[in-house]
């Protein structure tokens, strides 16, 4: 019987053919952790496991969640991790370099066919380069540090077929929200989601899609590494699209019929067509995150904001996903267009995505965000509200001061 | 006797412990105090060791933050019974040794505030005087929970459950 991409990767790693539902013990190629959880993993390694690190070269640390530090406590814990990384010879990308998931793709640390585990739920993002990327908790990661290994249940796969082409100002983000709407917040629980029909899509869009797979509960969200990708991200010889693969469910989406989608508070699968929410009052517009903080996202917003000013009373906060993406946006004038329009640019990283710094929401604030998650209180006060949408909708909303359709500008 | 704290569907980890209450943000505080601090302040105040959490579908969705589970472990939650669990939460809870039961047919028959007890070995769930049979945890999960969590399991056995060595 044929195999899905995830089944092939896990078979390759396990050295034997694996089937969905089976438990396998494998050695991940990459183990990522960020500033928020690395201190707790170090603690488990030292105090509970009393172990050393088996393969330091497979580990990578990225400082992005509170970056740069906002309190004495976060500064001290970051210093602790810096010292640990120096002692143990572990790669560390310090404050300002960018969001972990973006950095691992930029640095080609996550690669096609790899198993990349992260102490972060959006580690599904590595599916953008055809890696089996999945999130785990601190104890699982500490055990990988100590033993080099982890256990996994081989997931069933849901296949998503995208057909046709996107209309103007309809975005990959709308594709991601539409899938959330179809599958629901738990529709891919314990499963892999495999996306097809998007060989035309460049890497940044693939990152948007893969990052949001976890919002349906998926273990991985994977795009076959073929088509419009740089040379170093093309598929390894042993990986192929198997026409005999068995899928648990197949979902078809016609892109011509898609319009801008908006996820309404407080659940990512409460998705509406934009016309049902246009005119909704907004206080803050946030453009950033591992889902939509890249140069293409900033450029899309800049193209709509060029020569204009954002609406009075709106705060527009832009947090580039990485130093490299920020530098691209600086050199082609995107950043100055956004600044002249009245936006605030922060240092690269997660920014206000989880409500800890760089624009934490206050009581009753309404935010339209390009992030991936709108749980109650995620960005600050439990009384605040988060709408999720594309960079184009974010720019249109900043201009008008209410949720707006970029196609009508 | 323990009591039941009943929750709805899709309880996310931001509700269990908001990101702003992470140990990273409050290194001197006990994360146990932050369990449901905003979503269910009465739980935060009054939950007792051994109490049972009952929930509808997809309990624990969202972030990978193990400190959400750690907060419940430190509150000594006796078991979590739900129609279904989110993946990373399920894994984290097993790893930290919290018994989990996926028992969709029981959930609608019990209510918040019921006095209850669970026999972890048999899966017998007694709530408000009525007795329900729950499906047991899958073998590997039961082995880990019985060992007191995955760290204890690996230290005792020198391998993961099911691993060939
Ligand atoms: S940008 Fe947001 S979703 Fe992405 S890794 Fe950072 S906190 Fe998580």
Coordinates of C-alpha atoms and ligand atoms in Angstrom, one line a residue:
Chain A
X1 CA 0.0 0.0 0.0
X2 CA 1.1 3.5 -0.7
X3 CA 2.3 6.0 1.9
X4 CA 1.5 9.7 2.7
X5 CA 4.4 12.1 3.1
X6 CA 4.3 11.8 6.9
X7 CA 4.3 8.0 6.7
X8 CA 7.3 8.1 4.4
X9 CA 9.3 10.4 6.6
X10 CA 8.5 8.3 9.8
X11 CA 9.3 5.0 7.9
X12 CA 12.6 6.5 6.7
X13 CA 13.5 7.5 10.2
X14 CA 12.3 4.3 11.8
X15 CA 14.1 2.2 9.2
X16 CA 11.0 0.1 8.6
X17 CA 7.6 0.7 7.0
X18 CA 5.2 2.2 9.5
X19 CA 1.4 2.5 9.5
X20 CA -1.0 5.0 11.0
X21 CA -1.8 4.2 14.6
X22 CA 1.5 2.5 15.2
X23 CA 3.8 3.8 17.9
X24 CA 7.4 4.4 16.9
X25 CA 10.5 5.6 18.7
X26 CA 12.7 7.7 16.5
X27 CA 15.6 10.2 16.7
X28 CA 14.5 13.7 15.6
X29 CA 17.0 15.6 13.4
X30 CA 16.2 19.0 15.0
X31 CA 15.1 20.0 18.5
X32 CA 14.1 23.6 18.8
X33 CA 13.2 25.5 22.0
X34 CA 12.7 29.2 22.6
X35 CA 13.3 31.6 25.5
X36 CA 9.9 31.0 27.1
X37 CA 10.4 27.3 27.8
X38 CA 14.1 26.6 27.5
X39 CA 14.7 27.4 31.2
X40 CA 12.1 24.8 32.2
X41 CA 13.6 22.2 30.0
X42 CA 17.1 22.8 31.4
X43 CA 15.6 22.4 34.9
X44 CA 13.9 19.0 34.0
X45 CA 17.2 17.8 32.4
X46 CA 19.3 18.7 35.4
X47 CA 16.9 18.1 38.4
X48 CA 14.6 15.3 37.2
X49 CA 16.7 13.4 34.6
X50 CA 20.2 14.3 36.0
X51 CA 21.4 13.7 32.5
X52 CA 23.6 15.3 29.9
X53 CA 22.8 16.2 26.3
X54 CA 23.2 13.4 23.9
X55 CA 23.5 15.3 20.6
X56 CA 24.1 19.1 21.2
X57 CA 24.5 19.6 17.5
X58 CA 20.8 18.8 17.0
X59 CA 19.6 21.4 19.4
X60 CA 18.8 25.0 18.6
X61 CA 17.7 27.9 20.8
X62 CA 15.9 31.0 19.6
X63 CA 15.0 34.0 21.7
X64 CA 11.7 35.4 20.4
X65 CA 8.9 35.2 22.9
X66 CA 10.0 38.1 25.0
X67 CA 12.6 39.7 22.8
X68 CA 14.4 41.8 24.0
X69 CA 13.7 41.1 27.7
X70 CA 11.0 43.1 29.3
X71 CA 11.6 42.4 33.0
X72 CA 14.5 41.5 35.3
X73 CA 13.1 38.0 35.6
X74 CA 13.0 37.4 31.8
X75 CA 16.5 39.0 31.4
X76 CA 17.9 36.7 34.1
X77 CA 16.4 33.6 32.6
X78 CA 17.7 34.6 29.1
X79 CA 21.2 35.0 30.6
X80 CA 20.9 31.5 32.2
X81 CA 20.1 30.0 28.8
X82 CA 22.9 32.0 27.1
X83 CA 25.4 30.5 29.6
X84 CA 24.0 27.0 29.2
X85 CA 24.3 27.3 25.4
X86 CA 27.9 28.4 25.6
X87 CA 28.8 25.6 28.0
X88 CA 27.0 22.9 26.0
X89 CA 27.9 24.2 22.6
X90 CA 24.4 24.7 21.4
X91 CA 23.4 27.1 18.6
X92 CA 21.6 30.1 19.9
X93 CA 19.9 32.9 17.9
X94 CA 19.7 35.8 20.3
X95 CA 17.1 38.6 20.6
X96 CA 16.4 40.4 17.4
X97 CA 17.1 37.5 15.0
X98 CA 13.5 36.6 14.8
X99 CA 10.7 34.1 15.4
X100 CA 12.0 30.5 16.0
X101 CA 9.9 29.0 13.1
X102 CA 11.1 31.7 10.7
X103 CA 14.7 31.4 11.7
X104 CA 14.8 27.6 11.4
X105 CA 13.5 27.9 7.8
X106 CA 15.8 30.8 6.9
X107 CA 18.9 29.1 8.3
X108 CA 17.9 25.8 6.5
X109 CA 18.0 24.0 9.9
X110 CA 14.6 22.6 9.1
X111 CA 14.9 20.7 5.8
X112 CA 12.8 18.5 3.5
X113 CA 12.3 15.0 4.9
X114 CA 13.5 16.0 8.4
X115 CA 11.8 15.3 11.7
X116 CA 11.9 18.6 13.5
X117 CA 10.5 18.8 17.0
X118 CA 9.9 22.1 18.8
X119 CA 8.8 23.1 22.3
X120 CA 6.2 25.1 20.6
X121 CA 2.8 24.2 19.1
X122 CA 3.4 26.1 15.9
X123 CA 6.4 23.8 15.1
X124 CA 4.0 22.4 12.4
X125 CA 5.5 25.4 10.5
X126 CA 8.4 23.2 9.3
X127 CA 5.9 21.4 7.1
X128 CA 6.4 24.4 4.8
X129 CA 9.7 22.9 3.7
X130 CA 8.4 19.3 3.7
X131 CA 9.6 18.4 7.2
X132 CA 7.6 16.5 9.7
X133 CA 7.4 19.4 12.2
X134 CA 5.6 18.9 15.4
X135 CA 5.2 20.6 18.8
X136 CA 5.8 18.9 22.2
X137 CA 6.0 20.0 25.9
X138 CA 9.0 20.6 28.0
X139 CA 9.3 17.1 29.4
X140 CA 9.2 15.5 26.0
X141 CA 11.9 17.9 24.8
X142 CA 14.1 17.3 27.9
X143 CA 13.9 13.6 27.2
X144 CA 15.0 14.1 23.6
X145 CA 17.9 16.2 24.8
X146 CA 18.9 13.4 27.2
X147 CA 18.3 10.3 25.0
X148 CA 18.2 11.7 21.4
X149 CA 14.9 9.9 21.0
X150 CA 11.1 10.4 21.3
X151 CA 8.0 8.3 20.8
X152 CA 5.3 9.2 18.2
X153 CA 2.0 7.7 17.1
X154 CA 2.1 7.6 13.3
X155 CA -0.8 9.9 12.4
X156 CA -3.6 9.3 9.9
X157 CA -3.5 12.0 7.1
X158 CA -6.2 14.4 5.9
X159 CA -5.5 15.5 2.3
X160 CA -6.5 19.0 1.3
X161 CA -6.7 19.7 -2.5
X162 CA -6.6 23.3 -3.6
X163 CA -7.9 23.8 -7.1
X164 CA -7.6 26.9 -9.4
X165 CA -6.1 30.3 -8.6
X166 CA -6.6 32.9 -5.9
X167 CA -8.6 36.1 -6.9
X168 CA -6.8 39.5 -6.3
X169 CA -6.5 40.5 -2.6
X170 CA -7.5 37.0 -1.5
X171 CA -4.5 35.6 0.4
X172 CA -3.0 32.3 1.5
X173 CA -4.2 33.4 5.0
X174 CA -7.7 33.1 3.7
X175 CA -7.0 29.6 2.5
X176 CA -5.7 28.7 6.0
X177 CA -8.8 30.2 7.7
X178 CA -11.1 28.5 5.2
X179 CA -9.5 25.1 6.1
X180 CA -10.0 25.9 9.8
X181 CA -13.6 26.7 9.0
X182 CA -14.1 23.4 7.2
X183 CA -12.3 21.1 9.6
X184 CA -13.0 23.0 12.9
X185 CA -10.6 23.5 15.8
X186 CA -10.4 19.8 16.6
X187 CA -11.0 18.3 13.1
X188 CA -7.4 17.2 12.6
X189 CA -6.7 16.1 16.2
X190 CA -3.8 13.6 16.3
X191 CA -3.6 13.7 12.5
X192 CA -1.4 15.0 9.7
X193 CA -2.8 17.5 7.2
X194 CA -1.2 17.3 3.7
X195 CA -1.8 20.2 1.2
X196 CA -1.8 19.6 -2.5
X197 CA -2.4 21.7 -5.7
X198 CA 0.0 24.4 -4.6
X199 CA 3.2 23.8 -6.5
X200 CA 2.9 27.4 -7.6
X201 CA 3.1 28.7 -4.1
X202 CA 6.3 30.3 -2.9
X203 CA 7.8 29.5 0.5
X204 CA 6.2 32.3 2.6
X205 CA 2.7 31.2 1.8
X206 CA 3.6 27.6 2.6
X207 CA 4.8 28.8 6.0
X208 CA 1.4 30.6 6.6
X209 CA -0.5 27.4 5.8
X210 CA 1.7 25.0 7.8
X211 CA 1.8 27.2 10.8
X212 CA -1.9 27.1 11.1
X213 CA -2.3 23.3 10.8
X214 CA -2.1 23.1 14.6
X215 CA -5.2 25.3 14.9
X216 CA -7.2 22.3 13.8
X217 CA -5.4 20.1 16.3
X218 CA -3.0 18.6 13.7
X219 CA 0.2 16.9 14.7
X220 CA 1.8 18.1 11.4
X221 CA 0.8 20.2 8.4
X222 CA 2.9 19.3 5.5
X223 CA 3.3 20.5 1.9
X224 CA 5.2 18.2 -0.5
X225 CA 8.5 19.9 -1.1
X226 CA 8.1 20.3 -4.9
X227 CA 7.5 23.2 -7.3
X228 CA 8.2 26.9 -6.5
X229 CA 10.9 26.4 -3.9
X230 CA 14.6 27.2 -3.9
X231 CA 17.1 24.5 -4.9
X232 CA 18.1 23.5 -1.4
X233 CA 14.5 22.8 -0.4
X234 CA 13.6 20.4 -3.2
X235 CA 12.6 16.9 -2.0
X236 CA 15.1 14.2 -1.2
X237 CA 15.2 11.2 -3.7
X238 CA 13.4 8.8 -1.3
X239 CA 10.4 11.1 -0.8
X240 CA 7.6 11.1 -3.4
X241 CA 3.9 11.9 -3.9
X242 CA 2.4 8.4 -3.8
X243 CA -0.8 8.2 -5.8
X244 CA -1.7 5.0 -3.8
X245 CA -1.5 6.7 -0.4
X246 CA -4.4 6.3 1.9
X247 CA -6.1 9.4 3.3
X248 CA -8.5 9.4 6.2
X249 CA -10.4 12.3 4.6
X250 CA -10.1 14.4 1.5
X251 CA -11.1 18.1 1.4
X252 CA -11.4 20.1 -1.8
X253 CA -11.3 23.9 -1.9
X254 CA -12.0 25.9 -5.0
X255 CA -9.8 29.0 -4.8
X256 CA -11.8 31.0 -7.4
X257 CA -14.7 31.0 -4.9
X258 CA -12.7 32.2 -2.0
X259 CA -13.2 35.7 -0.5
X260 CA -11.3 37.3 2.5
X261 CA -12.0 35.3 5.6
X262 CA -12.1 36.7 9.2
X263 CA -11.9 34.6 12.4
X264 CA -14.1 36.1 15.1
X265 CA -13.5 36.0 18.9
X266 CA -12.8 33.7 20.6
X267 CA -12.1 30.7 18.5
X268 CA -10.1 30.3 15.4
X269 CA -12.7 28.2 13.6
X270 CA -15.5 30.9 14.1
X271 CA -14.8 32.1 10.6
X272 CA -17.0 34.4 8.5
X273 CA -16.8 35.8 5.0
X274 CA -15.5 39.4 5.4
X275 CA -18.8 40.9 4.3
X276 CA -20.4 39.7 7.5
X277 CA -18.1 41.6 9.8
X278 CA -17.1 44.7 7.8
X279 CA -17.7 47.8 9.8
X280 CA -16.8 46.2 13.2
X281 CA -15.0 48.7 15.4
X282 CA -11.2 48.0 16.0
X283 CA -8.7 49.7 18.3
X284 CA -5.5 47.9 17.3
X285 CA -4.2 46.3 14.1
X286 CA -1.3 43.9 14.5
X287 CA 0.7 42.7 11.6
X288 CA 3.3 40.0 12.4
X289 CA 3.9 36.5 13.8
X290 CA 5.2 33.2 12.3
X291 CA 1.9 33.1 10.3
X292 CA 2.1 36.5 8.6
X293 CA 5.1 38.6 9.6
X294 CA 7.3 38.2 6.5
X295 CA 8.4 40.7 3.9
X296 CA 5.6 39.7 1.5
X297 CA 3.0 40.4 4.2
X298 CA 4.5 43.8 5.0
X299 CA 4.8 44.6 1.3
X300 CA 1.1 43.7 0.8
X301 CA 0.1 46.1 3.6
X302 CA 2.4 48.8 2.3
X303 CA 0.9 48.5 -1.2
X304 CA -2.5 49.4 0.3
X305 CA -1.2 52.1 2.6
X306 CA 1.2 53.9 0.3
X307 CA 0.7 57.7 0.4
X308 CA -2.2 57.3 2.9
X309 CA -2.6 57.6 6.7
X310 CA -4.1 55.1 9.0
X311 CA -7.4 56.1 10.7
X312 CA -7.2 58.4 13.7
X313 CA -7.4 56.5 17.0
X314 CA -6.0 53.3 15.5
X315 CA -2.8 51.8 16.7
X316 CA -1.1 49.8 14.0
X317 CA 1.8 47.6 15.4
X318 CA 4.0 45.8 13.0
X319 CA 6.5 43.2 14.2
X320 CA 8.7 41.7 11.4
X321 CA 9.2 37.9 11.7
X322 CA 12.9 38.1 11.5
X323 CA 15.9 40.5 11.0
X324 CA 16.2 39.2 7.5
X325 CA 12.6 39.9 6.6
X326 CA 12.9 43.3 8.3
X327 CA 16.1 44.1 6.3
X328 CA 14.3 43.2 3.0
X329 CA 11.4 45.5 4.0
X330 CA 13.9 48.3 4.9
X331 CA 15.9 48.1 1.7
X332 CA 12.9 48.3 -0.7
X333 CA 11.1 51.1 1.1
X334 CA 8.3 49.0 2.5
X335 CA 9.2 50.0 6.1
X336 CA 9.2 53.7 5.4
X337 CA 5.9 53.5 3.6
X338 CA 4.4 51.8 6.6
X339 CA 6.0 54.3 9.1
X340 CA 4.8 57.3 7.0
X341 CA 1.3 55.8 7.0
X342 CA 1.4 55.9 10.8
X343 CA 2.4 52.4 11.8
X344 CA 4.7 51.5 14.6
X345 CA 7.5 49.0 13.9
X346 CA 8.9 46.9 16.7
X347 CA 12.0 44.7 16.9
X348 CA 11.6 41.3 15.2
X349 CA 10.1 38.4 17.2
X350 CA 6.7 37.2 18.4
X351 CA 5.7 40.7 19.5
X352 CA 2.3 41.1 21.1
X353 CA 1.1 37.6 19.8
X354 CA 0.9 36.2 23.3
X355 CA 0.3 39.4 25.2
X356 CA 3.5 39.7 27.1
X357 CA 5.1 42.8 25.6
X358 CA 5.2 45.2 22.6
X359 CA 1.6 46.1 22.7
X360 CA -0.3 43.9 25.2
X361 CA -4.0 44.6 24.9
X362 CA -5.9 46.4 27.7
X363 CA -9.4 46.0 29.1
X364 CA -11.9 45.9 26.2
X365 CA -9.4 46.5 23.4
X366 CA -10.5 45.1 20.0
X367 CA -7.6 43.9 17.8
X368 CA -7.5 42.7 14.3
X369 CA -4.4 40.5 14.0
X370 CA -2.6 38.6 11.3
X371 CA -1.7 35.9 13.9
X372 CA -3.0 32.4 14.1
X373 CA -4.9 32.2 17.4
X374 CA -7.6 34.3 19.0
X375 CA -8.2 32.6 22.3
X376 CA -9.8 34.7 25.0
X377 CA -7.1 36.8 26.8
X378 CA -4.2 35.5 24.6
X379 CA -3.0 39.0 23.8
X380 CA -3.7 40.6 27.1
X381 CA -6.8 41.5 29.1
X382 CA -9.4 38.7 29.2
X383 CA -12.0 41.3 28.1
X384 CA -10.1 42.1 24.9
X385 CA -11.1 40.6 21.6
X386 CA -9.1 39.3 18.7
X387 CA -10.1 39.0 15.0
X388 CA -7.8 37.1 12.7
X389 CA -7.3 38.0 9.0
X390 CA -4.9 38.5 6.2
X391 CA -2.3 41.3 5.9
X392 CA -4.5 42.9 3.2
X393 CA -7.5 43.0 5.5
X394 CA -5.2 44.3 8.3
X395 CA -4.1 47.2 6.1
X396 CA -7.6 48.0 4.9
X397 CA -8.8 47.9 8.5
X398 CA -6.1 50.3 9.7
X399 CA -7.0 52.7 6.9
X400 CA -10.7 52.8 7.7
X401 CA -10.6 52.2 11.5
X402 CA -13.2 49.4 11.1
X403 CA -12.9 45.9 9.7
X404 CA -12.7 46.5 5.9
X405 CA -12.4 44.6 2.7
X406 CA -9.2 45.3 0.8
X407 CA -11.0 44.6 -2.5
X408 CA -13.1 47.8 -1.9
X409 CA -10.2 50.2 -1.4
Chain B
X1 CA -15.0 12.9 48.4
X2 CA -13.8 14.8 45.4
X3 CA -15.9 17.2 43.4
X4 CA -16.4 17.6 39.7
X5 CA -15.4 20.8 38.0
X6 CA -17.2 20.7 34.6
X7 CA -16.0 22.7 31.6
X8 CA -17.3 23.1 28.0
X9 CA -15.7 22.3 24.7
X10 CA -12.4 23.6 23.3
X11 CA -10.9 24.7 26.6
X12 CA -7.6 26.1 25.5
X13 CA -4.4 26.3 27.4
X14 CA -4.6 30.1 27.6
X15 CA -7.7 29.5 29.8
X16 CA -5.9 26.9 31.9
X17 CA -2.9 29.2 32.5
X18 CA -2.8 32.5 30.5
X19 CA 0.6 33.1 28.9
X20 CA 1.1 36.1 31.1
X21 CA 1.2 33.8 34.1
X22 CA 3.9 31.6 32.7
X23 CA 6.8 30.8 35.1
X24 CA 9.0 32.7 32.6
X25 CA 7.0 35.9 33.4
X26 CA 6.6 35.3 37.1
X27 CA 9.6 33.3 38.2
X28 CA 8.9 33.7 41.9
X29 CA 5.2 32.7 41.8
X30 CA 3.7 29.2 42.1
X31 CA 2.1 28.4 38.8
X32 CA -0.5 26.3 40.7
X33 CA -2.1 29.6 41.8
X34 CA -2.7 30.5 38.1
X35 CA -4.8 27.4 37.2
X36 CA -8.0 28.8 35.6
X37 CA -7.2 32.1 37.2
X38 CA -9.2 34.1 34.7
X39 CA -11.5 31.6 33.0
X40 CA -12.7 30.0 36.2
X41 CA -11.6 31.9 39.3
X42 CA -13.6 29.7 41.7
X43 CA -11.5 26.7 40.6
X44 CA -8.4 28.8 41.2
X45 CA -9.6 29.6 44.7
X46 CA -11.4 26.4 45.9
X47 CA -10.2 23.3 43.9
X48 CA -9.0 20.6 46.3
X49 CA -6.5 17.8 45.8
X50 CA -8.2 14.8 44.1
X51 CA -10.9 16.9 42.4
X52 CA -11.9 15.7 38.9
X53 CA -12.1 17.9 35.8
X54 CA -14.8 16.9 33.4
X55 CA -15.0 18.5 29.9
X56 CA -16.6 18.3 26.5
X57 CA -14.5 17.9 23.3
X58 CA -10.9 18.9 22.6
X59 CA -9.8 19.8 26.1
X60 CA -6.4 21.5 26.3
X61 CA -6.2 22.8 22.7
X62 CA -3.7 25.5 21.7
X63 CA -0.2 26.0 23.0
X64 CA 2.3 23.4 23.9
X65 CA 2.8 25.0 27.3
X66 CA 3.4 22.2 29.8
X67 CA 3.1 24.6 32.6
X68 CA -0.7 24.4 32.1
X69 CA -0.5 20.7 32.9
X70 CA 2.0 21.4 35.6
X71 CA -0.4 23.8 37.3
X72 CA -3.1 21.1 37.4
X73 CA -0.6 18.5 38.7
X74 CA 0.4 20.8 41.5
X75 CA -3.2 21.3 42.3
X76 CA -3.3 17.5 42.5
X77 CA -6.1 17.1 40.1
X78 CA -7.2 13.4 40.4
X79 CA -8.2 12.8 36.8
X80 CA -9.4 14.5 33.7
X81 CA -12.4 13.0 31.9
X82 CA -13.3 14.5 28.5
X83 CA -15.2 13.6 25.3
X84 CA -11.8 14.2 23.6
X85 CA -8.4 15.8 24.2
X86 CA -6.1 18.0 22.1
X87 CA -3.0 16.2 21.1
X88 CA -0.2 18.1 22.9
X89 CA -2.1 18.4 26.1
X90 CA -2.9 14.7 26.1
X91 CA 0.8 13.9 25.7
X92 CA 1.9 16.4 28.3
X93 CA -0.6 15.2 30.9
X94 CA 0.4 11.5 30.4
X95 CA 4.0 12.6 30.7
X96 CA 3.4 14.3 34.0
X97 CA 1.4 11.4 35.3
X98 CA -2.2 12.8 35.3
X99 CA -4.8 10.1 34.5
X100 CA -6.9 10.9 31.5
X101 CA -10.1 9.2 30.4
X102 CA -11.8 9.7 27.0
X103 CA -15.3 8.8 27.9
X104 CA -17.8 10.6 25.6
X105 CA -20.8 8.8 26.9
X106 CA -20.3 9.7 30.5
X107 CA -19.8 13.4 30.2
X108 CA -23.5 14.5 29.6
X109 CA -24.6 12.5 32.7
X110 CA -22.6 14.3 35.3
X111 CA -22.7 17.9 36.3
X112 CA -20.5 20.6 37.9
X113 CA -20.4 20.3 41.7
X114 CA -21.3 16.5 41.8
X115 CA -19.3 14.6 44.4
X116 CA -17.4 11.9 42.6
X117 CA -14.6 9.4 42.7
X118 CA -12.7 7.3 40.1
X119 CA -11.1 3.9 40.5
X120 CA -8.0 4.4 38.3
X121 CA -7.4 0.7 37.9
X122 CA -10.9 -0.2 36.7
X123 CA -12.0 3.1 35.2
X124 CA -15.1 3.0 37.4
X125 CA -16.4 6.5 37.8
X126 CA -18.9 7.3 40.6
X127 CA -20.7 10.6 40.4
X128 CA -23.5 11.7 42.6
X129 CA -24.1 8.1 43.7
X130 CA -24.3 6.7 40.1
X131 CA -21.6 4.4 38.7
X132 CA -20.3 4.6 35.2
X133 CA -17.7 2.4 33.4
X134 CA -15.1 4.2 31.4
X135 CA -12.8 2.8 28.7
X136 CA -9.3 2.4 30.1
X137 CA -6.4 4.5 28.9
X138 CA -4.4 3.0 26.0
X139 CA -1.7 0.6 27.2
X140 CA 1.4 2.9 26.7
X141 CA -0.4 5.8 28.5
X142 CA -1.4 3.6 31.4
X143 CA 2.2 2.4 31.8
X144 CA 3.5 5.9 31.9
X145 CA 0.9 7.2 34.3
X146 CA 1.3 4.2 36.6
X147 CA 5.0 4.9 36.7
X148 CA 4.3 8.4 37.9
X149 CA 5.1 10.1 34.6
X150 CA 7.4 9.6 31.6
X151 CA 10.6 10.8 33.4
X152 CA 10.0 8.1 36.1
X153 CA 9.2 5.5 33.5
X154 CA 12.3 6.1 31.5
X155 CA 14.5 6.2 34.6
X156 CA 13.0 2.9 35.8
X157 CA 13.1 1.1 32.5
X158 CA 15.9 2.7 30.6
X159 CA 13.6 2.9 27.5
X160 CA 10.3 4.4 26.2
X161 CA 7.2 2.3 26.5
X162 CA 7.1 -0.1 23.5
X163 CA 10.7 0.7 22.5
X164 CA 12.7 -2.3 21.3
X165 CA 16.2 -2.3 22.8
Ligands
LIG1 S1 4.6 34.4 16.7 FE1 3.0 33.8 18.1 S2 2.3 31.8 17.4 FE2 4.3 32.2 16.4 S3 5.8 31.3 17.7 FE3 5.6 33.4 18.4 S4 4.1 33.4 20.0 FE4 3.9 31.4 18.9

